[in-house]
mmCIF file of C-alpha atoms and ligand atoms in Angstrom:
data_model
loop_
_atom_site.group_PDB
_atom_site.id
_atom_site.type_symbol
_atom_site.label_atom_id
_atom_site.label_comp_id
_atom_site.label_asym_id
_atom_site.label_seq_id
_atom_site.Cartn_x
_atom_site.Cartn_y
_atom_site.Cartn_z
ATOM 1 C CA MET T 1 20.340 -14.860 -18.755
ATOM 2 C CA LYS T 2 16.920 -14.684 -20.462
ATOM 3 C CA VAL T 3 14.256 -12.520 -18.842
ATOM 4 C CA ILE T 4 10.612 -12.153 -19.816
ATOM 5 C CA TYR T 5 8.910 -8.914 -18.844
ATOM 6 C CA TYR T 6 5.243 -7.863 -18.471
ATOM 7 C CA ASN T 7 4.314 -4.635 -16.703
ATOM 8 C CA GLU T 8 0.623 -3.783 -17.011
ATOM 9 C CA GLY T 9 -0.039 -0.114 -17.683
ATOM 10 C CA GLU T 10 3.606 0.978 -18.069
ATOM 11 C CA ASP T 11 5.626 2.319 -21.008
ATOM 12 C CA ASN T 12 7.347 -0.906 -22.055
ATOM 13 C CA ALA T 13 9.912 0.674 -24.379
ATOM 14 C CA PHE T 14 11.057 3.005 -21.585
ATOM 15 C CA TRP T 15 11.257 0.209 -19.015
ATOM 16 C CA LEU T 16 13.007 -2.236 -21.327
ATOM 17 C CA ALA T 17 15.558 0.436 -22.258
ATOM 18 C CA GLY T 18 16.302 0.962 -18.547
ATOM 19 C CA LEU T 19 16.623 -2.764 -17.859
ATOM 20 C CA ARG T 20 18.864 -3.380 -20.878
ATOM 21 C CA ALA T 21 21.135 -0.457 -19.973
ATOM 22 C CA ALA T 22 21.479 -1.663 -16.368
ATOM 23 C CA LEU T 23 22.113 -5.324 -17.250
ATOM 24 C CA PRO T 24 23.473 -5.488 -20.839
ATOM 25 C CA GLN T 25 24.582 -9.115 -20.521
ATOM 26 C CA ALA T 26 20.947 -10.257 -20.071
ATOM 27 C CA GLU T 27 18.334 -10.727 -22.817
ATOM 28 C CA PHE T 28 15.147 -8.932 -21.821
ATOM 29 C CA ARG T 29 12.023 -9.461 -23.919
ATOM 30 C CA LEU T 30 8.491 -8.181 -23.657
ATOM 31 C CA TRP T 31 6.251 -11.182 -23.057
ATOM 32 C CA LEU T 32 3.455 -11.478 -25.609
ATOM 33 C CA PRO T 33 0.680 -14.096 -25.684
ATOM 34 C CA GLY T 34 1.963 -17.333 -27.201
ATOM 35 C CA ASP T 35 5.576 -16.772 -26.064
ATOM 36 C CA GLU T 36 6.585 -20.091 -24.521
ATOM 37 C CA ALA T 37 10.286 -19.779 -25.311
ATOM 38 C CA PRO T 38 12.677 -20.491 -22.432
ATOM 39 C CA ALA T 39 13.297 -17.842 -19.761
ATOM 40 C CA ASP T 40 15.288 -17.823 -16.522
ATOM 41 C CA TYR T 41 13.398 -15.023 -14.828
ATOM 42 C CA ALA T 42 10.016 -13.310 -15.148
ATOM 43 C CA LEU T 43 9.594 -9.649 -14.206
ATOM 44 C CA VAL T 44 5.892 -8.984 -13.816
ATOM 45 C CA TRP T 45 3.159 -6.650 -12.682
ATOM 46 C CA ASP T 46 -0.396 -7.964 -13.002
ATOM 47 C CA PRO T 47 0.487 -10.539 -15.692
ATOM 48 C CA PRO T 48 -2.069 -12.581 -17.634
ATOM 49 C CA LYS T 49 -2.379 -16.042 -16.110
ATOM 50 C CA ASN T 50 -1.056 -17.805 -19.221
ATOM 51 C CA MET T 51 2.267 -15.972 -18.993
ATOM 52 C CA LEU T 52 3.285 -17.958 -15.922
ATOM 53 C CA ALA T 53 0.878 -20.883 -15.539
ATOM 54 C CA GLY T 54 2.730 -24.143 -16.076
ATOM 55 C CA ARG T 55 5.901 -22.382 -17.297
ATOM 56 C CA LYS T 56 8.975 -24.614 -16.860
ATOM 57 C CA GLY T 57 12.591 -23.550 -16.350
ATOM 58 C CA LEU T 58 12.061 -20.313 -14.432
ATOM 59 C CA LYS T 59 14.456 -19.676 -11.553
ATOM 60 C CA ALA T 60 12.396 -16.896 -9.943
ATOM 61 C CA ILE T 61 9.566 -14.425 -10.469
ATOM 62 C CA VAL T 62 10.121 -10.769 -9.589
ATOM 63 C CA ASN T 63 6.979 -8.756 -8.798
ATOM 64 C CA LEU T 64 7.376 -5.173 -10.036
ATOM 65 C CA GLY T 65 5.493 -3.753 -7.066
ATOM 66 C CA ALA T 66 5.194 -4.172 -3.294
ATOM 67 C CA GLY T 67 1.902 -6.064 -3.070
ATOM 68 C CA VAL T 68 1.780 -9.617 -4.392
ATOM 69 C CA ASP T 69 -1.924 -10.230 -3.753
ATOM 70 C CA LYS T 70 -2.925 -10.361 -7.436
ATOM 71 C CA LEU T 71 -0.005 -12.614 -8.334
ATOM 72 C CA LEU T 72 -0.753 -15.056 -5.506
ATOM 73 C CA GLN T 73 -4.380 -15.307 -6.640
ATOM 74 C CA MET T 74 -3.000 -17.621 -9.357
ATOM 75 C CA GLY T 75 -2.455 -20.183 -6.580
ATOM 76 C CA ASP T 76 -1.031 -23.507 -7.672
ATOM 77 C CA ALA T 77 -0.846 -22.356 -11.299
ATOM 78 C CA LEU T 78 2.205 -20.261 -10.317
ATOM 79 C CA PRO T 79 5.485 -22.097 -10.917
ATOM 80 C CA ASP T 80 7.024 -23.359 -7.703
ATOM 81 C CA VAL T 81 9.970 -20.932 -7.698
ATOM 82 C CA PRO T 82 10.886 -18.056 -5.362
ATOM 83 C CA ILE T 83 8.771 -14.932 -5.770
ATOM 84 C CA LEU T 84 10.509 -11.667 -4.960
ATOM 85 C CA ARG T 85 8.772 -8.350 -4.391
ATOM 86 C CA LEU T 86 9.927 -4.742 -4.408
ATOM 87 C CA GLU T 87 11.022 -3.440 -1.016
ATOM 88 C CA ASP T 88 10.559 0.326 -0.832
ATOM 89 C CA ALA T 89 12.269 0.975 -4.218
ATOM 90 C CA GLY T 90 11.269 4.635 -3.978
ATOM 91 C CA MET T 91 7.687 3.950 -2.873
ATOM 92 C CA ALA T 92 8.108 4.337 0.907
ATOM 93 C CA VAL T 93 8.855 8.056 0.838
ATOM 94 C CA GLN T 94 5.886 8.712 -1.464
ATOM 95 C CA MET T 95 3.604 6.680 0.799
ATOM 96 C CA ALA T 96 4.923 8.637 3.800
ATOM 97 C CA GLU T 97 4.231 11.908 1.984
ATOM 98 C CA TYR T 98 0.682 10.766 1.219
ATOM 99 C CA ALA T 99 -0.078 9.489 4.726
ATOM 100 C CA THR T 100 1.452 12.523 6.428
ATOM 101 C CA TYR T 101 -0.466 14.884 4.168
ATOM 102 C CA ALA T 102 -3.714 13.044 4.956
ATOM 103 C CA VAL T 103 -3.102 13.049 8.731
ATOM 104 C CA LEU T 104 -2.202 16.757 8.714
ATOM 105 C CA ARG T 105 -5.216 17.565 6.551
ATOM 106 C CA HIS T 106 -7.548 15.941 9.081
ATOM 107 C CA PHE T 107 -5.635 17.087 12.193
ATOM 108 C CA ARG T 108 -5.501 20.755 11.080
ATOM 109 C CA ARG T 109 -9.117 20.474 9.854
ATOM 110 C CA PHE T 110 -8.148 21.539 6.321
ATOM 111 C CA ASP T 111 -10.816 19.129 5.055
ATOM 112 C CA GLU T 112 -13.475 21.097 6.946
ATOM 113 C CA TYR T 113 -11.971 24.466 5.945
ATOM 114 C CA ASP T 114 -12.123 23.350 2.285
ATOM 115 C CA ARG T 115 -15.816 22.563 2.653
ATOM 116 C CA GLN T 116 -16.419 25.900 4.406
ATOM 117 C CA ALA T 117 -14.622 27.750 1.617
ATOM 118 C CA GLN T 118 -16.817 26.040 -0.965
ATOM 119 C CA ARG T 119 -19.804 27.517 0.901
ATOM 120 C CA HIS T 120 -18.011 30.930 1.092
ATOM 121 C CA GLU T 121 -17.976 30.601 4.888
ATOM 122 C CA TRP T 122 -15.336 32.360 7.048
ATOM 123 C CA GLN T 123 -15.287 30.598 10.386
ATOM 124 C CA PHE T 124 -12.524 29.700 12.816
ATOM 125 C CA LEU T 125 -12.634 26.069 14.030
ATOM 126 C CA PRO T 126 -11.066 25.025 17.360
ATOM 127 C CA SER T 127 -7.727 23.245 16.919
ATOM 128 C CA ASN T 128 -7.150 19.586 17.672
ATOM 129 C CA ASN T 129 -4.641 18.785 20.367
ATOM 130 C CA LYS T 130 -1.801 16.557 19.194
ATOM 131 C CA ARG T 131 -1.723 14.755 22.530
ATOM 132 C CA ASP T 132 -5.244 13.498 21.760
ATOM 133 C CA PHE T 133 -4.472 12.667 18.148
ATOM 134 C CA THR T 134 -2.835 9.253 18.248
ATOM 135 C CA VAL T 135 -2.046 7.864 14.812
ATOM 136 C CA GLY T 136 -2.187 4.081 14.350
ATOM 137 C CA ILE T 137 -0.319 2.447 11.486
ATOM 138 C CA MET T 138 -1.434 -1.041 10.453
ATOM 139 C CA GLY T 139 1.650 -2.653 8.896
ATOM 140 C CA LEU T 140 5.205 -1.834 9.960
ATOM 141 C CA GLY T 141 7.070 -3.101 6.924
ATOM 142 C CA ALA T 142 9.201 -1.233 4.402
ATOM 143 C CA ILE T 143 6.469 1.377 3.981
ATOM 144 C CA GLY T 144 4.797 1.505 7.409
ATOM 145 C CA LYS T 145 8.125 2.185 9.160
ATOM 146 C CA ARG T 146 8.850 5.125 6.864
ATOM 147 C CA ILE T 147 5.370 6.557 7.521
ATOM 148 C CA ALA T 148 5.984 6.256 11.282
ATOM 149 C CA GLN T 149 9.256 8.223 10.988
ATOM 150 C CA SER T 150 7.539 10.994 9.095
ATOM 151 C CA LEU T 151 4.695 11.333 11.616
ATOM 152 C CA LEU T 152 7.081 11.255 14.579
ATOM 153 C CA HIS T 153 8.843 14.222 13.006
ATOM 154 C CA PHE T 154 5.618 16.234 13.413
ATOM 155 C CA GLY T 155 5.237 15.135 17.045
ATOM 156 C CA PHE T 156 2.216 12.841 16.721
ATOM 157 C CA PRO T 157 1.847 9.989 19.203
ATOM 158 C CA VAL T 158 2.402 6.993 16.903
ATOM 159 C CA ARG T 159 1.332 3.371 17.347
ATOM 160 C CA GLY T 160 2.093 0.530 14.993
ATOM 161 C CA TRP T 161 0.710 -2.952 14.477
ATOM 162 C CA SER T 162 2.382 -5.868 12.741
ATOM 163 C CA ARG T 163 2.177 -9.659 12.646
ATOM 164 C CA THR T 164 5.442 -10.132 14.529
ATOM 165 C CA ARG T 165 6.523 -7.724 17.264
ATOM 166 C CA LYS T 166 8.723 -4.780 16.311
ATOM 167 C CA ALA T 167 10.824 -2.356 18.347
ATOM 168 C CA ILE T 168 10.899 1.079 16.716
ATOM 169 C CA GLN T 169 12.095 4.059 18.698
ATOM 170 C CA GLY T 170 9.233 6.420 19.493
ATOM 171 C CA VAL T 171 6.548 4.040 18.220
ATOM 172 C CA HIS T 172 4.270 2.108 20.577
ATOM 173 C CA CYS T 173 4.313 -1.287 18.880
ATOM 174 C CA PHE T 174 1.606 -3.952 19.046
ATOM 175 C CA ALA T 175 1.544 -7.342 17.363
ATOM 176 C CA GLY T 176 -0.766 -10.112 16.253
ATOM 177 C CA THR T 177 -4.471 -10.694 16.641
ATOM 178 C CA ASP T 178 -4.104 -10.491 20.429
ATOM 179 C CA GLY T 179 -2.618 -7.016 20.193
ATOM 180 C CA LEU T 180 -5.146 -5.581 17.743
ATOM 181 C CA GLU T 181 -7.748 -4.350 20.200
ATOM 182 C CA ASP T 182 -5.230 -2.455 22.373
ATOM 183 C CA PHE T 183 -3.613 -1.032 19.264
ATOM 184 C CA LEU T 184 -6.916 0.377 17.988
ATOM 185 C CA GLN T 185 -8.133 1.770 21.307
ATOM 186 C CA ASP T 186 -8.754 5.531 20.990
ATOM 187 C CA VAL T 187 -6.728 5.952 17.792
ATOM 188 C CA ARG T 188 -7.756 9.222 16.020
ATOM 189 C CA ALA T 189 -6.228 8.485 12.605
ATOM 190 C CA LEU T 190 -5.918 4.924 11.358
ATOM 191 C CA ILE T 191 -3.592 4.276 8.426
ATOM 192 C CA CYS T 192 -3.745 0.920 6.654
ATOM 193 C CA VAL T 193 -0.580 -0.179 4.860
ATOM 194 C CA LEU T 194 -0.964 -3.922 5.234
ATOM 195 C CA PRO T 195 -0.528 -6.490 2.484
ATOM 196 C CA LEU T 196 -3.807 -8.042 1.340
ATOM 197 C CA THR T 197 -3.891 -11.601 2.675
ATOM 198 C CA ALA T 198 -6.504 -14.051 3.926
ATOM 199 C CA GLU T 199 -5.961 -12.613 7.433
ATOM 200 C CA THR T 200 -6.173 -8.940 6.510
ATOM 201 C CA THR T 201 -9.047 -8.977 4.006
ATOM 202 C CA SER T 202 -11.972 -6.852 5.332
ATOM 203 C CA ILE T 203 -9.971 -5.827 8.418
ATOM 204 C CA LEU T 204 -11.295 -2.264 8.154
ATOM 205 C CA ASN T 205 -14.805 -3.060 9.312
ATOM 206 C CA GLN T 206 -17.432 -1.913 11.783
ATOM 207 C CA LYS T 207 -15.843 -3.816 14.686
ATOM 208 C CA THR T 208 -12.510 -2.140 14.000
ATOM 209 C CA PHE T 209 -14.085 1.323 13.679
ATOM 210 C CA ASN T 210 -15.930 0.863 16.995
ATOM 211 C CA LYS T 211 -12.601 0.520 18.840
ATOM 212 C CA LEU T 212 -11.242 3.837 17.532
ATOM 213 C CA ALA T 213 -11.858 7.226 19.163
ATOM 214 C CA PHE T 214 -15.297 8.556 18.232
ATOM 215 C CA GLY T 215 -14.863 10.800 15.172
ATOM 216 C CA ALA T 216 -11.655 9.113 13.993
ATOM 217 C CA TYR T 217 -10.250 9.316 10.457
ATOM 218 C CA LEU T 218 -9.425 6.451 8.127
ATOM 219 C CA ILE T 219 -6.575 6.487 5.612
ATOM 220 C CA ASN T 220 -6.405 3.416 3.373
ATOM 221 C CA ILE T 221 -3.411 3.251 1.055
ATOM 222 C CA ALA T 222 -3.041 -0.533 0.989
ATOM 223 C CA ARG T 223 -5.727 -2.408 -0.946
ATOM 224 C CA GLY T 224 -9.442 -1.797 -1.496
ATOM 225 C CA LYS T 225 -10.354 -5.246 -0.209
ATOM 226 C CA HIS T 226 -9.088 -4.319 3.268
ATOM 227 C CA LEU T 227 -12.154 -2.107 3.640
ATOM 228 C CA VAL T 228 -15.783 -3.129 4.053
ATOM 229 C CA GLU T 229 -17.114 -0.165 2.115
ATOM 230 C CA ASP T 230 -20.686 -0.321 3.488
ATOM 231 C CA ASP T 231 -19.286 -0.303 7.044
ATOM 232 C CA LEU T 232 -17.404 2.913 6.282
ATOM 233 C CA LEU T 233 -20.568 4.536 4.909
ATOM 234 C CA ALA T 234 -22.475 3.496 8.056
ATOM 235 C CA ALA T 235 -19.681 4.759 10.331
ATOM 236 C CA LEU T 236 -19.669 8.114 8.495
ATOM 237 C CA SER T 237 -23.457 8.354 8.921
ATOM 238 C CA SER T 238 -23.223 7.750 12.653
ATOM 239 C CA GLY T 239 -20.258 10.125 13.075
ATOM 240 C CA ARG T 240 -18.032 7.351 14.423
ATOM 241 C CA ILE T 241 -15.733 8.024 11.472
ATOM 242 C CA ALA T 242 -15.434 11.734 10.689
ATOM 243 C CA GLY T 243 -13.671 11.436 7.362
ATOM 244 C CA ALA T 244 -11.580 9.205 5.164
ATOM 245 C CA THR T 245 -8.766 9.483 2.664
ATOM 246 C CA LEU T 246 -8.813 6.558 0.265
ATOM 247 C CA ASP T 247 -6.355 5.663 -2.474
ATOM 248 C CA VAL T 248 -7.578 2.114 -3.121
ATOM 249 C CA PHE T 249 -11.009 0.597 -3.696
ATOM 250 C CA GLN T 250 -12.820 -2.725 -4.004
ATOM 251 C CA GLU T 251 -13.286 -1.929 -7.681
ATOM 252 C CA GLU T 252 -10.738 0.229 -9.530
ATOM 253 C CA PRO T 253 -11.339 2.595 -11.217
ATOM 254 C CA LEU T 254 -14.002 3.553 -8.655
ATOM 255 C CA PRO T 255 -17.290 3.166 -10.619
ATOM 256 C CA PRO T 256 -19.066 6.426 -11.596
ATOM 257 C CA GLY T 257 -22.157 5.919 -9.409
ATOM 258 C CA HIS T 258 -20.274 4.801 -6.295
ATOM 259 C CA PRO T 259 -21.528 6.554 -3.104
ATOM 260 C CA PHE T 260 -17.947 7.480 -2.096
ATOM 261 C CA TRP T 261 -17.813 10.012 -4.963
ATOM 262 C CA SER T 262 -20.644 12.073 -3.526
ATOM 263 C CA ASP T 263 -19.607 12.084 0.151
ATOM 264 C CA PRO T 264 -17.631 15.280 0.808
ATOM 265 C CA ARG T 265 -15.980 13.660 3.843
ATOM 266 C CA ILE T 266 -14.191 11.135 1.630
ATOM 267 C CA ALA T 267 -11.091 12.247 -0.257
ATOM 268 C CA ILE T 268 -10.396 10.011 -3.255
ATOM 269 C CA THR T 269 -7.194 9.447 -5.225
ATOM 270 C CA PRO T 270 -6.729 6.922 -8.062
ATOM 271 C CA HIS T 271 -4.281 4.402 -6.523
ATOM 272 C CA MET T 272 -1.343 6.792 -6.835
ATOM 273 C CA ALA T 273 0.025 6.894 -3.271
ATOM 274 C CA GLY T 274 3.230 5.051 -4.171
ATOM 275 C CA GLU T 275 4.243 5.014 -7.804
ATOM 276 C CA THR T 276 6.746 2.449 -9.067
ATOM 277 C CA PHE T 277 9.594 4.557 -10.441
ATOM 278 C CA ARG T 278 11.589 2.879 -13.186
ATOM 279 C CA ASP T 279 15.127 3.728 -12.129
ATOM 280 C CA ASP T 280 14.733 2.780 -8.441
ATOM 281 C CA THR T 281 12.970 -0.404 -9.502
ATOM 282 C CA VAL T 282 15.556 -1.358 -12.124
ATOM 283 C CA ARG T 283 18.361 -0.837 -9.583
ATOM 284 C CA GLN T 284 16.670 -3.143 -7.095
ATOM 285 C CA VAL T 285 15.697 -5.770 -9.669
ATOM 286 C CA VAL T 286 19.257 -5.930 -11.022
ATOM 287 C CA GLU T 287 20.662 -6.337 -7.484
ATOM 288 C CA LYS T 288 18.212 -9.152 -6.845
ATOM 289 C CA LEU T 289 19.017 -10.910 -10.138
ATOM 290 C CA HIS T 290 22.763 -10.686 -9.414
ATOM 291 C CA ALA T 291 22.258 -12.101 -5.927
ATOM 292 C CA LEU T 292 20.123 -14.950 -7.284
ATOM 293 C CA GLU T 293 22.705 -15.818 -9.926
ATOM 294 C CA ARG T 294 25.482 -15.882 -7.319
ATOM 295 C CA GLY T 295 23.367 -17.910 -4.911
ATOM 296 C CA GLU T 296 23.612 -15.165 -2.274
ATOM 297 C CA ALA T 297 21.120 -14.510 0.512
ATOM 298 C CA ILE T 298 18.372 -12.247 -0.704
ATOM 299 C CA SER T 299 15.634 -10.173 0.920
ATOM 300 C CA GLY T 300 12.094 -9.602 -0.288
ATOM 301 C CA ILE T 301 11.219 -13.271 -0.779
ATOM 302 C CA VAL T 302 7.473 -13.764 -0.548
ATOM 303 C CA ASN T 303 6.196 -16.311 1.940
ATOM 304 C CA ARG T 304 3.341 -17.930 0.024
ATOM 305 C CA LYS T 305 1.807 -19.361 3.192
ATOM 306 C CA ASN T 306 1.597 -15.932 4.872
ATOM 307 C CA GLY T 307 0.489 -14.347 1.610
ATOM 308 C CA TYR T 308 3.085 -11.549 1.495
HETATM 309 P P1 NAP Z 1 5.919 -5.351 3.900
HETATM 310 O O1 NAP Z 1 7.287 -4.761 3.981
HETATM 311 O O2 NAP Z 1 5.767 -6.785 3.586
HETATM 312 O O3 NAP Z 1 5.202 -5.034 5.289
HETATM 313 C C1 NAP Z 1 3.956 -5.565 5.602
HETATM 314 C C2 NAP Z 1 3.646 -5.287 7.067
HETATM 315 O O4 NAP Z 1 2.334 -5.767 7.358
HETATM 316 C C3 NAP Z 1 4.607 -6.016 8.009
HETATM 317 O O5 NAP Z 1 4.908 -5.209 9.129
HETATM 318 C C4 NAP Z 1 3.794 -7.236 8.428
HETATM 319 O O6 NAP Z 1 4.137 -7.781 9.693
HETATM 320 C C5 NAP Z 1 2.404 -6.636 8.486
HETATM 321 N N1 NAP Z 1 1.371 -7.673 8.422
HETATM 322 C C6 NAP Z 1 1.172 -8.604 7.458
HETATM 323 N N2 NAP Z 1 0.163 -9.427 7.795
HETATM 324 C C7 NAP Z 1 -0.272 -9.006 8.996
HETATM 325 C C8 NAP Z 1 -1.270 -9.469 9.881
HETATM 326 N N3 NAP Z 1 -2.042 -10.536 9.593
HETATM 327 N N4 NAP Z 1 -1.441 -8.827 11.049
HETATM 328 C C9 NAP Z 1 -0.666 -7.765 11.370
HETATM 329 N N5 NAP Z 1 0.310 -7.269 10.563
HETATM 330 C C10 NAP Z 1 0.495 -7.888 9.404
HETATM 331 O O7 NAP Z 1 5.038 -4.544 2.828
HETATM 332 P P2 NAP Z 1 5.224 -3.036 2.329
HETATM 333 O O8 NAP Z 1 6.268 -2.967 1.290
HETATM 334 O O9 NAP Z 1 5.330 -2.155 3.511
HETATM 335 O O10 NAP Z 1 3.823 -2.825 1.577
HETATM 336 C C11 NAP Z 1 2.598 -2.973 2.251
HETATM 337 C C12 NAP Z 1 1.429 -2.913 1.283
HETATM 338 O O11 NAP Z 1 1.234 -1.579 0.813
HETATM 339 C C13 NAP Z 1 1.610 -3.715 -0.004
HETATM 340 O O12 NAP Z 1 1.352 -5.084 0.202
HETATM 341 C C14 NAP Z 1 0.597 -3.073 -0.935
HETATM 342 O O13 NAP Z 1 -0.644 -3.727 -0.819
HETATM 343 C C15 NAP Z 1 0.462 -1.642 -0.388
HETATM 344 N N6 NAP Z 1 0.997 -0.653 -1.348
HETATM 345 C C16 NAP Z 1 0.132 0.260 -1.894
HETATM 346 C C17 NAP Z 1 0.613 1.218 -2.752
HETATM 347 C C18 NAP Z 1 -0.292 2.281 -3.301
HETATM 348 O O14 NAP Z 1 0.091 2.966 -4.254
HETATM 349 N N7 NAP Z 1 -1.469 2.503 -2.743
HETATM 350 C C19 NAP Z 1 1.973 1.251 -3.088
HETATM 351 C C20 NAP Z 1 2.825 0.307 -2.518
HETATM 352 C C21 NAP Z 1 2.323 -0.647 -1.636
HETATM 353 P P3 NAP Z 1 5.597 -8.406 9.959
HETATM 354 O O15 NAP Z 1 6.529 -7.208 9.966
HETATM 355 O O16 NAP Z 1 5.484 -9.056 11.263
HETATM 356 O O17 NAP Z 1 5.878 -9.330 8.808
HETATM 357 C C1 GLV Z 2 1.189 -0.895 -5.513
HETATM 358 O O1 GLV Z 2 0.064 -0.835 -5.157
HETATM 359 C C2 GLV Z 2 2.135 -1.895 -5.086
HETATM 360 O O2 GLV Z 2 1.747 -2.834 -4.389
HETATM 361 O O3 GLV Z 2 3.318 -1.768 -5.444
#
């Protein structure tokens, strides 16, 4: 089995060593421009277009991350073979840690206490009541479900929204465009963990914010293009949104002069909510390659029409 590999921003020697140790019978090679030699599989994260465009003989492409939005931007240039994505692979628990931390930070008003401390101010702030602090999770997939579990543990009322209806114990589930308005109604903390698709692009906009409780919080750990950034700035000005925790941005790295940097109500992290750990990833990739070779049923196949 011949496998080409391209993993933007990672330590290739370390990753290739892990892959070779886990599947010694396969030939893994780092893809370099000009490499058109035959390959059965491509393992990729953010590959250059010419790695895959028009390539013949591939049996499948494995995306070394959860989101396939960048890969699918190649459109018809992508070979017509199954695309597989990572499912959890160690990311879900990290995303749950991040989202839970952000909700607790806003709920317990640590964000405001931090700002007070910077001003050397000692002042008690009234507590929020959990009953009035409904958390809404947009996306109930591998990651959203894990976030829901974590928040339920702390006793938050939890709602979830997905494309197809889910039944998750303790979570009030809503589905589809028809269910969006009821889902959003009076939510105090909105977490976005949706894939970026034609349907979900710009979903975090003024109309969405207006449905939330006044003074709600936004936590975006999905993709920057889910958020209309000017609408967030306007909602912060009006007080409709009281604060935001953002891991992803329209442009990454967030440009130096961007207004988000100077708004103390926005907490910024550099797209680190869910890191792709090598060993968890290698384990899952090897399982998927084995299943493909044996012609077994396999999960994590991307539906190109739905965009995730
Ligand atoms: P997933 O398992 O495919 O789950 C996606 C969820 O979104 C599903 O519940 C799906 O509904 C729902 N959804 C999709 N389109 C929808 C629509 N139009 N309306 C309502 N719900 C919709 O994906 P995942 O593994 O949880 O990952 C989600 C996203 O997180 C990734 O695509 C990526 O962008 C982001 N991510 C970010 C980081 C980071 O470091 N910031 C790390 C990992 C992932 P159904 O259940 O009905 O299909
Ligand atoms: C990271 O953002 C991923 O989609 O895996």
